[in-house]
Amino acid sequence: MNVACVEYVSSNEMLYDLIRTFVFNICLG
């Protein structure tokens, strides 16, 4: 897990939920 990536996505409220989930899955992958 890329912690920095996850923290960025989690803290970026400007992202839409679908985009956030998509990016979050990439971070986990």
PDB file of N, CA and C in Angstrom:
ATOM      1  N   MET A   1       0.837  -1.203   0.000  1.00  0.00           N
ATOM      2  CA  MET A   1       0.000   0.000   0.000  1.00  0.00           C
ATOM      3  C   MET A   1       0.872   1.252   0.000  1.00  0.00           C
ATOM      4  N   ASN A   2       0.555   2.152  -0.888  1.00  0.00           N
ATOM      5  CA  ASN A   2       1.282   3.415  -0.948  1.00  0.00           C
ATOM      6  C   ASN A   2       0.602   4.408  -0.005  1.00  0.00           C
ATOM      7  N   VAL A   3       1.134   4.507   1.214  1.00  0.00           N
ATOM      8  CA  VAL A   3       0.508   5.327   2.251  1.00  0.00           C
ATOM      9  C   VAL A   3       0.367   6.785   1.818  1.00  0.00           C
ATOM     10  N   ALA A   4       1.403   7.325   1.228  1.00  0.00           N
ATOM     11  CA  ALA A   4       1.367   8.724   0.814  1.00  0.00           C
ATOM     12  C   ALA A   4       0.261   8.938  -0.215  1.00  0.00           C
ATOM     13  N   CYS A   5       0.114   7.999  -1.121  1.00  0.00           N
ATOM     14  CA  CYS A   5      -0.918   8.103  -2.164  1.00  0.00           C
ATOM     15  C   CYS A   5      -2.298   8.037  -1.533  1.00  0.00           C
ATOM     16  N   VAL A   6      -2.472   7.088  -0.626  1.00  0.00           N
ATOM     17  CA  VAL A   6      -3.767   6.937   0.041  1.00  0.00           C
ATOM     18  C   VAL A   6      -4.117   8.175   0.844  1.00  0.00           C
ATOM     19  N   GLU A   7      -3.140   8.730   1.538  1.00  0.00           N
ATOM     20  CA  GLU A   7      -3.384   9.928   2.339  1.00  0.00           C
ATOM     21  C   GLU A   7      -3.772  11.100   1.442  1.00  0.00           C
ATOM     22  N   TYR A   8      -3.131  11.197   0.271  1.00  0.00           N
ATOM     23  CA  TYR A   8      -3.448  12.280  -0.666  1.00  0.00           C
ATOM     24  C   TYR A   8      -4.882  12.159  -1.153  1.00  0.00           C
ATOM     25  N   VAL A   9      -5.257  10.936  -1.558  1.00  0.00           N
ATOM     26  CA  VAL A   9      -6.606  10.720  -2.067  1.00  0.00           C
ATOM     27  C   VAL A   9      -7.640  10.956  -0.972  1.00  0.00           C
ATOM     28  N   SER A  10      -7.351  10.493   0.224  1.00  0.00           N
ATOM     29  CA  SER A  10      -8.288  10.631   1.335  1.00  0.00           C
ATOM     30  C   SER A  10      -8.472  12.090   1.736  1.00  0.00           C
ATOM     31  N   SER A  11      -7.416  12.893   1.598  1.00  0.00           N
ATOM     32  CA  SER A  11      -7.481  14.287   2.018  1.00  0.00           C
ATOM     33  C   SER A  11      -7.965  15.212   0.910  1.00  0.00           C
ATOM     34  N   ASN A  12      -8.026  14.693  -0.323  1.00  0.00           N
ATOM     35  CA  ASN A  12      -8.430  15.530  -1.440  1.00  0.00           C
ATOM     36  C   ASN A  12      -9.937  15.442  -1.647  1.00  0.00           C
ATOM     37  N   GLU A  13     -10.687  16.315  -0.987  1.00  0.00           N
ATOM     38  CA  GLU A  13     -12.144  16.281  -1.061  1.00  0.00           C
ATOM     39  C   GLU A  13     -12.665  16.822  -2.388  1.00  0.00           C
ATOM     40  N   MET A  14     -11.776  17.364  -3.209  1.00  0.00           N
ATOM     41  CA  MET A  14     -12.184  17.880  -4.507  1.00  0.00           C
ATOM     42  C   MET A  14     -12.470  16.750  -5.489  1.00  0.00           C
ATOM     43  N   LEU A  15     -11.944  15.563  -5.195  1.00  0.00           N
ATOM     44  CA  LEU A  15     -12.156  14.426  -6.087  1.00  0.00           C
ATOM     45  C   LEU A  15     -13.567  13.886  -5.926  1.00  0.00           C
ATOM     46  N   TYR A  16     -14.151  13.476  -7.058  1.00  0.00           N
ATOM     47  CA  TYR A  16     -15.454  12.838  -6.987  1.00  0.00           C
ATOM     48  C   TYR A  16     -15.278  11.454  -6.393  1.00  0.00           C
ATOM     49  N   ASP A  17     -16.331  10.919  -5.784  1.00  0.00           N
ATOM     50  CA  ASP A  17     -16.247   9.622  -5.114  1.00  0.00           C
ATOM     51  C   ASP A  17     -15.764   8.525  -6.052  1.00  0.00           C
ATOM     52  N   LEU A  18     -16.267   8.499  -7.276  1.00  0.00           N
ATOM     53  CA  LEU A  18     -15.863   7.446  -8.211  1.00  0.00           C
ATOM     54  C   LEU A  18     -14.392   7.561  -8.561  1.00  0.00           C
ATOM     55  N   ILE A  19     -13.937   8.787  -8.798  1.00  0.00           N
ATOM     56  CA  ILE A  19     -12.522   9.008  -9.129  1.00  0.00           C
ATOM     57  C   ILE A  19     -11.661   8.651  -7.932  1.00  0.00           C
ATOM     58  N   ARG A  20     -12.117   9.040  -6.738  1.00  0.00           N
ATOM     59  CA  ARG A  20     -11.368   8.753  -5.520  1.00  0.00           C
ATOM     60  C   ARG A  20     -11.220   7.241  -5.338  1.00  0.00           C
ATOM     61  N   THR A  21     -12.322   6.514  -5.555  1.00  0.00           N
ATOM     62  CA  THR A  21     -12.284   5.056  -5.420  1.00  0.00           C
ATOM     63  C   THR A  21     -11.356   4.451  -6.456  1.00  0.00           C
ATOM     64  N   PHE A  22     -11.407   4.970  -7.687  1.00  0.00           N
ATOM     65  CA  PHE A  22     -10.563   4.468  -8.762  1.00  0.00           C
ATOM     66  C   PHE A  22      -9.088   4.664  -8.436  1.00  0.00           C
ATOM     67  N   VAL A  23      -8.745   5.858  -8.005  1.00  0.00           N
ATOM     68  CA  VAL A  23      -7.357   6.158  -7.659  1.00  0.00           C
ATOM     69  C   VAL A  23      -6.926   5.360  -6.438  1.00  0.00           C
ATOM     70  N   PHE A  24      -7.846   5.222  -5.484  1.00  0.00           N
ATOM     71  CA  PHE A  24      -7.541   4.471  -4.272  1.00  0.00           C
ATOM     72  C   PHE A  24      -7.207   3.025  -4.615  1.00  0.00           C
ATOM     73  N   ASN A  25      -7.952   2.442  -5.557  1.00  0.00           N
ATOM     74  CA  ASN A  25      -7.684   1.067  -5.984  1.00  0.00           C
ATOM     75  C   ASN A  25      -6.321   0.963  -6.658  1.00  0.00           C
ATOM     76  N   ILE A  26      -5.931   1.984  -7.405  1.00  0.00           N
ATOM     77  CA  ILE A  26      -4.609   1.996  -8.041  1.00  0.00           C
ATOM     78  C   ILE A  26      -3.533   2.046  -6.959  1.00  0.00           C
ATOM     79  N   CYS A  27      -3.769   2.837  -5.945  1.00  0.00           N
ATOM     80  CA  CYS A  27      -2.807   2.943  -4.847  1.00  0.00           C
ATOM     81  C   CYS A  27      -2.623   1.590  -4.168  1.00  0.00           C
ATOM     82  N   LEU A  28      -3.730   0.884  -3.991  1.00  0.00           N
ATOM     83  CA  LEU A  28      -3.661  -0.419  -3.334  1.00  0.00           C
ATOM     84  C   LEU A  28      -3.002  -1.449  -4.241  1.00  0.00           C
ATOM     85  N   GLY A  29      -3.141  -1.247  -5.542  1.00  0.00           N
ATOM     86  CA  GLY A  29      -2.569  -2.190  -6.501  1.00  0.00           C
ATOM     87  C   GLY A  29      -1.142  -1.887  -6.706  1.00  0.00           C
TER      88      GLY A  29
END
